[in-house]
Amino acid sequence: MPLNRRTFLESSAALGAGAALTAGTAAPAAAAQERRPKPAKRYSFTVMGTTDLHGNVFNWDYFTDKEFDDKAHNDVGLAKISTLVNRVRAERGRRNTLLIDAGDTIQGTQLSYYYAKIDPITQAGGPVHPMAQAMNAIGYDAAALGNHEFNYGIPVLRKFEEQCDFPLLGANALDARTLRPAFPPYSIHRLRTPHGKDVRVAVLGLTNPGIAIWDKANVTGKMVFPGLEEQAAKWVPKLRSMGADVVVVSAHSGSSGTSSWGDQLPHVENAAGLVAEQVPGIDAILVGHAHTEIPEYRIANKETGKEVVLSEPLKWGQRLTLFDFDLVWEKGRWTVEKAAAQVLNSNTVEEDPEITGLLADEHRKVVAYVNTVIGTSTTAMTTADAPWKDEPIIDLINVVQAETVKAALAGGPHAALPVLSQASCFSRTARIPAGEITIKDAAGLYPFENTLEARLMTGAQLKEYLEYSAKYYVQTPAGAPVDTAKLTNADNTPDYNYDAVYGLAYEIDIAKPVGQRITGLTFEGKPLDPAAKFVLAVNNYRASGGGAFPHVAKAEQLWANSDEIRNTIIQWVQAKGTVDPAQFASVDWKLTRDGVPVL
């Protein structure tokens, strides 16, 4: 693919401040003044950063159809970020700031889904993506590509890129044929100082090599994604030789040095820390992808000993990172004297009415969309008892996952293997009503943005998997009273880290210690063969090691999908029309004590 026309973008900020010089009249005073060292020229500026916005403009949860809230009372969305950005610009001077992003922009909410799938931006005369509209209005200077940018295919991404007034950067997103950058690798921004000496700030964009796995269907034969460290080592010296005074990396990659794909790729998934450590010449790294909050983290470069400042603002627009740079003019060039980072919390400000007003029509359309009826249910289903009972509503998630994986593997070498599925109770208040089902009803079963994978497991591994899951229950002696309010979350295990496995039958004896609880484990009415092979339909969080379940993270990946499981559930309900638990639900697991059912 040809390089984007913005590859070598330079944006100039004009900050003029004349300096008046007054000459003394007394010769001795002038001579003394000449003998004094001239004060050093100094300049300060700020780079603001966001990451993992995931389609959030408004402080709104489209899956619950109400204002967003969580236990920490965080707020989300670009409308909040805009208010923070405006305040920083007012305090420090608009022309003394830059605003960048570290990726995962166009996927994650029904707002972003709507303009990729329902009213797609790629259609002739189609709409401008809400994220492009908001980010253009706020005035972003550059953004790195995230792995989720590729979820809807390259045409959607290219259209989004076209609609942005700023470059989408990806130095390690290469054309598969030419091995040249398929997107601009960097942008250079000129800040004018009061001293007549401009500061040139280079922003290098790096994305995640896991795109080659997660979006294989969209990128195979089109793009390749080498490691962040090797591409940073290639580009940072070039940027310095081009006159960059400050180099900031925007990396859609966590800082931990870990990977969730095992040995499937030779590159590290969360490589931002390794880039800081191994590649000299970097001043700061805006970290993304990991969905963690890191206000400031310093890593010494192995070659130079210089500290690199890293910061990761919390996802969805919950935080805004500020990198503050103090520069001094030395030996004919600007040098970073001091760099520091902090994060601002978006729940401390109101939404910017300019942004909410700009996208009010799009917001209304999507709210109406999530309230669209997509099918009916023959009976009401709820998760209220799902943490301790095999409930039809969890079976619904599992049957959707199992059928999706079976269809994906059909005609392939693993098509004959039985497909099992894992699911958790993510919310104890989710429900499917009797009668009409809306999009938000179906999406409410899966509040997380997990995607679906297929992993190869043995019977013995599945037994250990279930034993690990069963640690969720408090050990309760036979005959002792049972209070369901105190029965679960043993060892601080959250509900989302308790898995029920669909396709097997078993009992969980909560009178027994952890590791000895699974009894009567059968498949199709026969004792489970430890050597038998199965396909487990599993979410990407669990498959990547989330919850530390045994075996699954190292198991062979047979298939992976980039669409969110909640959207798969919505599509399944639409295709069926009528949801009838009698067709898929059964009681395959139960809690016991010494063989006697607990409930």
Coordinates of C-alpha atoms in Angstrom, one line a residue:
M1 CA 0.0 0.0 0.0
P2 CA 1.3 3.5 -0.7
L3 CA 2.3 5.7 2.2
N4 CA -0.4 8.0 3.5
R5 CA -0.1 11.6 2.4
R6 CA 0.4 12.6 6.0
T7 CA 3.4 10.5 6.5
F8 CA 5.7 13.4 7.1
L9 CA 3.1 15.8 8.5
E10 CA 4.5 18.9 10.2
S11 CA 2.1 21.0 12.2
S12 CA 3.3 24.4 13.2
A13 CA 2.2 26.4 16.3
A14 CA 2.9 30.1 16.2
L15 CA 3.8 31.4 19.6
G16 CA 5.3 34.9 19.3
A17 CA 6.7 36.9 22.1
G18 CA 9.0 39.7 21.5
A19 CA 11.7 40.4 23.9
A20 CA 12.7 44.0 24.4
L21 CA 16.4 44.7 25.2
T22 CA 17.4 47.7 27.1
A23 CA 20.9 49.0 27.0
G24 CA 22.5 50.6 30.0
T25 CA 24.0 54.1 29.6
A26 CA 27.1 53.6 31.8
A27 CA 30.0 51.9 30.2
P28 CA 31.2 50.2 33.4
A29 CA 27.8 48.8 34.0
A30 CA 27.6 47.6 30.4
A31 CA 31.0 45.9 30.8
A32 CA 30.0 44.3 34.0
Q33 CA 26.8 43.1 32.3
E34 CA 28.8 41.6 29.5
R35 CA 31.0 39.7 32.0
R36 CA 27.9 38.1 33.6
P37 CA 26.8 34.8 31.9
K38 CA 23.7 35.2 29.9
P39 CA 20.7 33.4 31.4
A40 CA 19.9 30.1 29.6
K41 CA 17.0 30.0 27.2
R42 CA 14.2 27.8 28.5
Y43 CA 10.9 26.6 27.2
S44 CA 8.1 24.4 28.6
F45 CA 5.3 22.6 26.8
T46 CA 2.8 19.8 27.5
V47 CA 1.8 16.7 25.5
M48 CA -1.6 15.5 26.5
G49 CA -2.6 11.9 25.8
T50 CA -5.6 9.5 25.7
T51 CA -5.8 5.8 24.9
D52 CA -8.3 3.0 24.4
L53 CA -11.2 5.4 23.9
H54 CA -13.2 2.5 22.4
G55 CA -15.9 4.5 20.8
N56 CA -16.8 6.5 23.9
V57 CA -17.9 10.1 23.2
F58 CA -20.7 10.6 25.8
N59 CA -20.7 9.6 29.4
W60 CA -23.3 7.0 28.5
D61 CA -23.6 3.2 28.7
Y62 CA -25.6 2.1 25.6
F63 CA -25.9 -1.5 27.0
T64 CA -27.8 -0.3 30.0
D65 CA -29.2 2.7 28.2
K66 CA -28.3 5.1 31.0
E67 CA -25.4 7.3 32.2
F68 CA -22.2 5.4 32.8
D69 CA -21.2 4.5 36.3
D70 CA -19.0 2.0 38.1
K71 CA -17.9 1.3 41.6
A72 CA -15.2 4.0 41.5
H73 CA -17.7 6.4 40.0
N74 CA -15.5 7.0 36.9
D75 CA -16.8 8.9 34.0
V76 CA -16.1 8.2 30.3
G77 CA -16.0 9.8 26.9
L78 CA -14.4 12.4 24.7
A79 CA -16.9 15.1 25.8
K80 CA -15.3 14.9 29.3
I81 CA -11.8 14.8 27.9
S82 CA -12.5 17.9 25.8
T83 CA -13.3 19.9 28.9
L84 CA -10.0 18.8 30.5
V85 CA -8.1 19.6 27.3
N86 CA -9.6 23.0 27.2
R87 CA -8.5 23.7 30.7
V88 CA -5.0 22.6 30.1
R89 CA -4.7 24.7 27.0
A90 CA -6.1 27.7 28.8
E91 CA -3.6 27.3 31.6
R92 CA -0.5 26.6 29.5
G93 CA -1.2 28.3 26.2
R94 CA -2.9 26.6 23.3
R95 CA 0.3 26.7 21.2
N96 CA 2.4 25.2 24.0
T97 CA 0.5 21.9 23.9
L98 CA 0.0 18.8 21.7
L99 CA -2.8 16.2 22.0
I100 CA -2.2 12.6 20.9
D101 CA -3.8 9.2 21.4
A102 CA -2.5 5.6 21.7
G103 CA -5.1 3.7 19.8
D104 CA -8.3 1.5 20.0
T105 CA -10.6 4.3 18.9
I106 CA -13.3 3.0 16.6
Q107 CA -14.6 -0.2 18.4
G108 CA -16.2 -0.8 21.8
T109 CA -19.6 0.9 22.1
Q110 CA -22.8 0.6 20.1
L111 CA -22.1 4.1 18.9
S112 CA -18.9 2.9 17.1
Y113 CA -20.6 -0.4 16.1
Y114 CA -23.5 1.5 14.5
Y115 CA -21.3 3.5 12.2
A116 CA -19.3 0.5 11.2
K117 CA -22.1 -2.0 10.6
I118 CA -25.6 -0.4 10.7
D119 CA -25.0 3.0 9.0
P120 CA -21.4 2.4 7.8
I121 CA -19.1 5.2 7.0
T122 CA -17.9 3.3 4.0
Q123 CA -21.2 3.6 2.1
A124 CA -21.4 6.2 -0.7
G125 CA -22.3 9.5 0.8
G126 CA -22.1 7.9 4.2
P127 CA -21.7 9.7 7.6
V128 CA -18.5 10.9 9.2
H129 CA -17.6 8.6 12.1
P130 CA -18.5 10.1 15.4
M131 CA -15.0 9.5 16.8
A132 CA -13.5 11.4 13.8
Q133 CA -16.0 14.3 14.4
A134 CA -15.2 14.5 18.1
M135 CA -11.4 14.2 17.8
N136 CA -11.3 16.7 15.0
A137 CA -13.3 19.2 17.0
I138 CA -11.1 18.7 20.1
G139 CA -8.0 19.2 17.9
Y140 CA -6.0 16.0 18.1
D141 CA -2.5 16.2 16.6
A142 CA -1.8 12.5 16.0
A143 CA -3.1 9.1 17.0
A144 CA -1.4 5.6 17.0
L145 CA -3.3 2.7 15.5
G146 CA -4.7 0.2 18.0
N147 CA -5.4 -3.5 17.3
H148 CA -9.2 -2.9 17.4
E149 CA -8.9 -0.4 14.6
F150 CA -8.7 -3.5 12.3
N151 CA -11.8 -5.2 13.7
Y152 CA -14.2 -3.9 11.0
G153 CA -11.8 -4.5 8.1
I154 CA -9.3 -2.3 6.4
P155 CA -11.8 -0.4 4.2
V156 CA -13.6 1.0 7.4
L157 CA -10.2 1.9 8.9
R158 CA -9.1 3.7 5.7
K159 CA -12.3 5.6 5.6
F160 CA -11.9 6.6 9.2
E161 CA -8.3 7.7 8.4
E162 CA -9.6 9.8 5.5
Q163 CA -12.1 11.5 7.8
C164 CA -9.6 12.5 10.5
D165 CA -7.8 15.8 10.4
F166 CA -4.8 14.2 12.1
P167 CA -2.6 11.3 11.0
L168 CA -3.1 7.7 12.2
L169 CA 0.5 6.5 12.9
G170 CA 1.8 2.9 12.7
A171 CA 5.5 2.5 12.1
N172 CA 5.2 -1.3 12.5
A173 CA 2.1 -1.7 10.3
L174 CA 3.7 -2.7 7.1
D175 CA 2.4 -3.5 3.6
A176 CA 2.7 -7.3 3.3
R177 CA 4.2 -7.1 -0.2
T178 CA 6.6 -4.1 -0.1
L179 CA 7.3 -4.2 3.7
R180 CA 7.0 -0.4 3.6
P181 CA 4.8 1.4 6.2
A182 CA 1.2 1.2 5.3
F183 CA 0.4 4.2 7.5
P184 CA 2.5 7.3 8.4
P185 CA 5.2 6.1 10.9
Y186 CA 5.5 9.4 12.6
S187 CA 4.5 13.1 12.6
I188 CA 6.6 16.1 13.4
H189 CA 5.2 19.2 15.2
R190 CA 6.9 22.5 15.4
L191 CA 6.4 24.6 18.5
R192 CA 7.5 28.3 18.3
T193 CA 9.2 29.6 21.4
P194 CA 9.7 33.2 22.6
H195 CA 13.4 32.8 21.9
G196 CA 13.2 32.5 18.1
K197 CA 14.3 28.9 18.3
D198 CA 11.5 26.4 17.4
V199 CA 11.1 23.1 19.2
R200 CA 10.5 20.1 16.9
V201 CA 8.5 17.3 18.6
A202 CA 8.4 14.0 16.8
V203 CA 5.6 11.5 17.6
L204 CA 6.3 7.9 16.6
G205 CA 3.3 5.6 16.4
L206 CA 3.6 1.9 17.2
T207 CA 0.8 -0.7 17.2
N208 CA 0.3 -4.3 18.5
P209 CA 1.8 -7.3 16.6
G210 CA -1.2 -9.4 17.9
I211 CA -3.3 -7.9 15.1
A212 CA -1.8 -10.7 12.9
I213 CA -3.6 -13.2 15.2
W214 CA -6.7 -11.3 16.4
D215 CA -7.7 -10.0 13.0
K216 CA -6.1 -12.6 10.8
A217 CA -9.1 -12.7 8.4
N218 CA -8.8 -8.9 7.8
V219 CA -5.0 -8.5 7.4
T220 CA -3.6 -11.8 6.1
G221 CA -1.7 -11.1 2.8
K222 CA -2.3 -7.3 3.2
M223 CA -0.3 -6.2 6.3
V224 CA 2.3 -7.5 8.6
F225 CA 3.2 -6.3 12.1
P226 CA 6.8 -6.6 13.3
G227 CA 7.9 -6.0 16.8
L228 CA 7.8 -2.6 18.5
E229 CA 11.4 -2.7 19.6
E230 CA 12.9 -3.3 16.2
Q231 CA 10.8 -0.7 14.5
A232 CA 11.5 1.9 17.2
A233 CA 15.2 1.2 16.8
K234 CA 14.9 1.9 13.1
W235 CA 12.9 5.1 13.3
V236 CA 14.0 6.9 16.5
P237 CA 17.6 7.6 15.1
K238 CA 16.0 8.8 11.9
L239 CA 13.8 11.3 13.8
R240 CA 16.8 12.6 15.7
S241 CA 18.8 13.0 12.5
M242 CA 15.9 14.9 11.0
G243 CA 16.3 17.4 13.8
A244 CA 13.7 16.2 16.4
D245 CA 14.4 17.9 19.7
V246 CA 11.9 15.7 21.6
V247 CA 10.8 12.2 20.7
V248 CA 7.5 10.9 22.1
V249 CA 6.3 7.4 21.3
S250 CA 2.6 6.6 21.2
A251 CA 2.5 2.9 21.7
H252 CA -0.6 0.7 21.6
S253 CA 1.2 -1.8 23.8
G254 CA 1.3 -2.3 27.6
S255 CA 4.4 -1.9 29.7
S256 CA 4.7 -5.3 31.4
G257 CA 6.7 -7.2 28.8
T258 CA 4.2 -10.0 28.6
S259 CA 2.2 -11.6 25.8
S260 CA -1.1 -13.4 25.7
W261 CA -0.4 -15.4 22.5
G262 CA 2.3 -17.7 23.8
D263 CA 4.8 -18.6 21.1
Q264 CA 2.4 -18.0 18.2
L265 CA 4.4 -14.8 17.4
P266 CA 8.0 -13.9 18.0
H267 CA 7.1 -10.4 19.2
V268 CA 6.1 -9.2 22.7
E269 CA 2.5 -7.9 23.0
N270 CA 3.1 -5.5 25.9
A271 CA 6.4 -4.0 24.8
A272 CA 6.3 -0.3 25.7
G273 CA 8.7 -0.9 28.7
L274 CA 11.1 -2.9 26.5
V275 CA 11.1 0.0 23.9
A276 CA 12.1 2.4 26.6
E277 CA 14.8 0.1 27.9
Q278 CA 16.3 -0.9 24.6
V279 CA 16.0 2.1 22.2
P280 CA 18.0 5.2 23.1
G281 CA 16.7 8.6 22.1
I282 CA 13.1 8.4 23.4
D283 CA 11.9 11.0 26.0
A284 CA 8.4 9.7 26.8
I285 CA 6.0 6.9 25.9
L286 CA 2.2 7.2 25.9
V287 CA 1.2 3.6 26.8
G288 CA -2.0 1.9 25.7
H289 CA -3.7 -1.5 25.2
A290 CA -3.5 -2.8 28.8
H291 CA -6.4 -0.9 30.2
T292 CA -4.5 0.0 33.3
E293 CA -3.8 3.3 34.9
I294 CA -0.1 4.3 35.2
P295 CA 0.2 8.0 36.1
E296 CA 4.0 8.0 35.8
Y297 CA 6.5 5.2 35.4
R298 CA 10.3 5.7 34.7
I299 CA 12.5 3.2 32.9
A300 CA 16.3 3.8 32.5
N301 CA 17.6 3.1 29.0
K302 CA 20.2 0.4 29.1
E303 CA 22.5 2.1 26.7
T304 CA 22.4 5.7 27.8
G305 CA 21.1 5.4 31.4
K306 CA 18.6 8.2 30.7
E307 CA 15.2 7.8 32.2
V308 CA 12.2 7.5 29.9
V309 CA 8.9 8.7 31.3
L310 CA 5.9 6.4 30.6
S311 CA 2.2 7.0 31.4
E312 CA -1.0 5.2 30.6
P313 CA -4.3 7.0 31.1
L314 CA -7.2 4.8 32.1
K315 CA -9.4 3.5 29.2
W316 CA -12.6 5.0 27.6
G317 CA -11.6 8.6 28.4
Q318 CA -11.6 8.1 32.1
R319 CA -8.2 9.8 32.4
L320 CA -6.0 12.3 30.5
T321 CA -2.2 12.0 30.7
L322 CA -0.1 15.1 30.8
F323 CA 3.6 14.9 29.9
D324 CA 5.3 18.1 31.0
F325 CA 8.6 18.9 29.4
D326 CA 11.1 21.6 30.5
L327 CA 13.7 22.4 27.8
V328 CA 16.9 24.3 27.9
W329 CA 18.9 25.7 24.9
E330 CA 22.4 24.3 25.0
K331 CA 25.2 24.1 22.4
G332 CA 22.9 25.2 19.7
R333 CA 20.0 22.9 20.3
W334 CA 17.1 22.3 22.7
T335 CA 17.6 19.6 25.3
V336 CA 15.1 18.0 27.7
E337 CA 16.1 19.2 31.1
K338 CA 13.1 17.6 32.9
A339 CA 10.1 15.5 32.0
A340 CA 7.3 14.4 34.2
A341 CA 3.8 12.8 33.9
Q342 CA 0.5 12.8 35.6
V343 CA -3.1 11.9 34.9
L344 CA -6.3 14.0 35.3
N345 CA -9.6 12.4 36.2
S346 CA -12.5 13.1 33.8
N347 CA -15.1 12.7 36.6
T348 CA -14.0 16.0 37.9
V349 CA -15.5 18.0 35.0
E350 CA -18.7 18.3 33.1
E351 CA -19.1 17.3 29.4
D352 CA -18.1 19.8 26.9
P353 CA -21.4 21.0 25.4
E354 CA -19.7 21.7 22.0
I355 CA -19.0 18.0 21.7
T356 CA -22.3 16.7 23.0
G357 CA -24.1 19.1 20.8
L358 CA -22.0 18.2 17.7
L359 CA -23.0 14.5 18.0
A360 CA -26.5 14.8 19.6
D361 CA -28.2 13.4 16.5
E362 CA -25.8 10.4 16.3
H363 CA -26.4 9.7 20.0
R364 CA -30.2 9.8 19.6
K365 CA -30.0 7.4 16.6
V366 CA -27.9 4.9 18.6
V367 CA -30.1 5.1 21.7
A368 CA -33.1 4.3 19.5
Y369 CA -31.1 1.5 17.9
V370 CA -30.3 -0.3 21.2
N371 CA -34.0 -0.2 22.1
T372 CA -34.8 -2.0 18.8
V373 CA -36.7 -5.3 19.3
I374 CA -34.7 -8.1 17.8
G375 CA -36.7 -11.1 18.9
T376 CA -38.9 -12.7 21.5
S377 CA -38.4 -15.0 24.4
T378 CA -40.9 -17.7 25.5
T379 CA -40.0 -17.1 29.1
A380 CA -38.2 -14.7 31.4
M381 CA -34.6 -15.5 32.3
T382 CA -32.4 -13.9 34.9
T383 CA -28.9 -14.2 36.4
A384 CA -30.1 -13.7 40.0
D385 CA -29.3 -17.3 41.0
A386 CA -26.7 -18.0 38.3
P387 CA -23.7 -17.9 40.7
W388 CA -24.9 -21.1 42.4
K389 CA -27.3 -22.7 39.9
D390 CA -27.1 -23.8 36.3
E391 CA -29.5 -21.2 34.8
P392 CA -30.9 -21.0 31.2
I393 CA -29.6 -17.5 30.8
I394 CA -26.0 -18.7 31.1
D395 CA -26.7 -21.6 28.8
L396 CA -27.9 -19.1 26.3
I397 CA -24.4 -17.5 26.2
N398 CA -22.8 -20.9 26.0
V399 CA -25.0 -22.2 23.1
V400 CA -24.3 -19.1 21.1
Q401 CA -20.5 -19.5 21.6
A402 CA -20.6 -23.2 20.9
E403 CA -22.6 -22.9 17.7
T404 CA -20.4 -20.0 16.5
V405 CA -17.2 -22.1 17.0
K406 CA -18.7 -25.2 15.4
A407 CA -19.6 -23.2 12.3
A408 CA -16.2 -21.6 12.2
L409 CA -14.4 -25.0 12.4
A410 CA -16.8 -26.7 9.9
G411 CA -14.9 -28.3 7.0
G412 CA -11.5 -28.0 8.8
P413 CA -9.3 -30.6 10.5
H414 CA -10.9 -30.1 13.9
A415 CA -14.5 -30.2 12.7
A416 CA -15.3 -33.6 14.2
L417 CA -14.2 -32.7 17.7
P418 CA -16.9 -32.0 20.3
V419 CA -17.2 -28.3 21.2
L420 CA -17.7 -27.2 24.8
S421 CA -18.1 -23.7 26.0
Q422 CA -17.3 -21.6 29.2
A423 CA -19.3 -18.7 30.5
S424 CA -19.5 -16.6 33.7
C425 CA -22.2 -14.7 35.4
F426 CA -20.9 -11.2 34.7
S427 CA -23.9 -9.4 36.3
R428 CA -26.4 -10.7 38.8
T429 CA -29.0 -8.3 37.5
A430 CA -29.0 -9.2 33.8
R431 CA -32.3 -10.5 32.4
I432 CA -34.1 -11.5 29.3
P433 CA -37.7 -10.7 29.6
A434 CA -40.6 -12.8 28.5
G435 CA -41.9 -11.4 25.2
E436 CA -39.9 -8.8 23.3
I437 CA -36.1 -8.7 23.5
T438 CA -34.2 -5.5 22.6
I439 CA -30.6 -5.1 21.6
K440 CA -29.7 -3.8 25.0
D441 CA -31.4 -6.8 26.7
A442 CA -29.2 -9.2 24.7
A443 CA -26.0 -7.1 25.1
G444 CA -26.6 -6.9 28.9
L445 CA -25.7 -10.5 29.2
Y446 CA -22.1 -9.6 28.2
P447 CA -21.0 -6.2 29.6
F448 CA -17.4 -6.7 28.7
E449 CA -15.8 -6.3 25.3
N450 CA -14.5 -9.8 25.1
T451 CA -14.1 -11.7 21.8
L452 CA -14.4 -15.4 21.1
E453 CA -11.6 -18.0 20.6
A454 CA -11.4 -21.8 20.2
R455 CA -8.7 -23.7 22.2
L456 CA -7.8 -27.4 22.0
M457 CA -8.1 -29.1 25.4
T458 CA -7.9 -32.6 26.8
G459 CA -10.3 -34.2 29.2
A460 CA -7.7 -34.2 32.0
Q461 CA -7.0 -30.5 31.4
L462 CA -10.7 -29.7 31.5
K463 CA -11.0 -31.6 34.9
E464 CA -8.3 -29.4 36.3
Y465 CA -9.9 -26.3 34.8
L466 CA -13.2 -27.1 36.6
E467 CA -11.4 -27.8 39.9
Y468 CA -9.8 -24.4 39.7
S469 CA -13.1 -22.7 38.9
A470 CA -14.8 -24.4 41.8
K471 CA -12.5 -22.6 44.3
Y472 CA -15.1 -19.8 43.9
Y473 CA -17.3 -21.5 46.6
V474 CA -16.8 -21.3 50.3
Q475 CA -16.2 -24.7 51.8
T476 CA -19.4 -25.6 53.6
P477 CA -19.7 -28.8 55.7
A478 CA -22.5 -31.3 55.0
G479 CA -25.5 -30.4 57.2
A480 CA -24.4 -26.8 57.9
P481 CA -26.9 -24.1 56.9
V482 CA -26.3 -22.5 53.5
D483 CA -26.6 -18.8 52.9
T484 CA -26.2 -18.0 49.2
A485 CA -25.1 -14.5 50.1
K486 CA -22.0 -16.0 51.7
L487 CA -21.5 -19.0 49.5
T488 CA -19.5 -17.5 46.7
N489 CA -16.4 -15.3 46.1
A490 CA -14.2 -17.4 48.3
D491 CA -10.6 -16.2 48.3
N492 CA -11.9 -12.9 46.7
T493 CA -12.7 -14.7 43.5
P494 CA -15.1 -12.4 41.5
D495 CA -18.1 -13.7 39.7
Y496 CA -16.5 -13.2 36.3
N497 CA -13.7 -15.7 37.3
Y498 CA -16.1 -18.5 38.0
D499 CA -16.7 -20.6 34.8
A500 CA -19.5 -23.0 34.1
V501 CA -18.6 -25.4 31.2
Y502 CA -21.4 -26.2 28.8
G503 CA -21.4 -29.7 27.3
L504 CA -20.1 -31.6 30.3
A505 CA -22.1 -32.9 33.3
Y506 CA -20.6 -32.7 36.8
E507 CA -21.2 -32.0 40.5
I508 CA -19.3 -29.6 42.7
D509 CA -19.0 -30.9 46.3
I510 CA -18.5 -27.8 48.3
A511 CA -17.9 -29.8 51.5
K512 CA -14.6 -30.9 50.1
P513 CA -11.4 -28.8 49.9
V514 CA -10.3 -26.9 46.8
G515 CA -8.9 -29.2 44.2
Q516 CA -11.1 -32.2 45.2
R517 CA -14.6 -30.9 44.4
I518 CA -15.5 -32.1 40.9
T519 CA -17.3 -35.4 41.0
G520 CA -19.4 -37.4 38.5
L521 CA -17.7 -35.7 35.5
T522 CA -19.2 -37.1 32.3
F523 CA -19.5 -36.4 28.6
E524 CA -22.5 -37.7 26.8
G525 CA -23.4 -39.9 29.7
K526 CA -20.0 -41.6 30.0
P527 CA -17.1 -40.8 32.4
L528 CA -14.8 -38.2 30.9
D529 CA -11.9 -39.7 29.1
P530 CA -8.7 -37.9 30.3
A531 CA -7.1 -38.4 26.9
A532 CA -10.0 -37.3 24.8
K533 CA -9.7 -34.0 22.9
F534 CA -12.2 -31.2 23.0
V535 CA -12.6 -27.7 21.6
L536 CA -13.3 -25.1 24.2
A537 CA -15.2 -22.0 23.1
V538 CA -13.6 -19.4 25.4
N539 CA -13.4 -15.6 25.7
N540 CA -10.1 -13.9 24.9
Y541 CA -9.7 -12.7 28.5
R542 CA -9.7 -16.2 29.8
A543 CA -7.7 -17.5 26.8
S544 CA -5.0 -14.9 27.4
G545 CA -4.5 -15.9 31.0
G546 CA -7.2 -13.8 32.7
G547 CA -8.1 -15.4 36.0
A548 CA -5.0 -17.7 35.8
F549 CA -7.1 -20.7 34.9
P550 CA -4.8 -23.7 34.1
H551 CA -3.9 -24.9 30.6
V552 CA -6.1 -22.7 28.5
A553 CA -3.6 -19.9 27.9
K554 CA -1.0 -22.4 26.6
A555 CA -3.5 -24.5 24.7
E556 CA -3.4 -24.5 20.9
Q557 CA -5.6 -21.8 19.4
L558 CA -7.8 -23.2 16.6
W559 CA -9.7 -20.1 15.8
A560 CA -10.3 -16.5 16.9
N561 CA -12.9 -13.9 16.1
S562 CA -12.5 -10.1 16.4
D563 CA -16.2 -9.4 16.9
E564 CA -17.4 -8.9 20.5
I565 CA -19.3 -11.8 22.0
R566 CA -22.2 -9.5 22.9
N567 CA -22.6 -8.6 19.3
T568 CA -22.5 -12.3 18.4
I569 CA -25.4 -12.9 20.9
I570 CA -27.4 -10.0 19.3
Q571 CA -26.9 -11.5 15.9
W572 CA -27.9 -15.0 17.1
V573 CA -31.1 -13.7 18.6
Q574 CA -31.9 -11.8 15.5
A575 CA -31.4 -14.9 13.4
K576 CA -33.5 -17.2 15.6
G577 CA -36.3 -14.8 16.1
T578 CA -37.6 -16.7 19.1
V579 CA -35.5 -17.7 22.1
D580 CA -36.9 -20.9 23.7
P581 CA -34.8 -22.2 26.6
A582 CA -36.5 -25.6 26.2
Q583 CA -34.4 -26.0 23.0
F584 CA -31.0 -25.5 24.6
A585 CA -31.1 -25.3 28.4
S586 CA -30.4 -28.2 30.8
V587 CA -29.1 -28.7 34.3
D588 CA -25.6 -30.1 33.7
W589 CA -23.9 -29.0 36.9
K590 CA -25.1 -28.6 40.5
L591 CA -23.7 -28.0 44.0
T592 CA -23.6 -31.0 46.3
R593 CA -22.3 -32.0 49.7
D594 CA -21.5 -35.7 50.1
G595 CA -23.6 -36.3 47.0
V596 CA -26.7 -34.5 48.4
P597 CA -27.8 -31.4 46.3
V598 CA -27.3 -28.1 48.2
L599 CA -30.2 -26.3 46.6

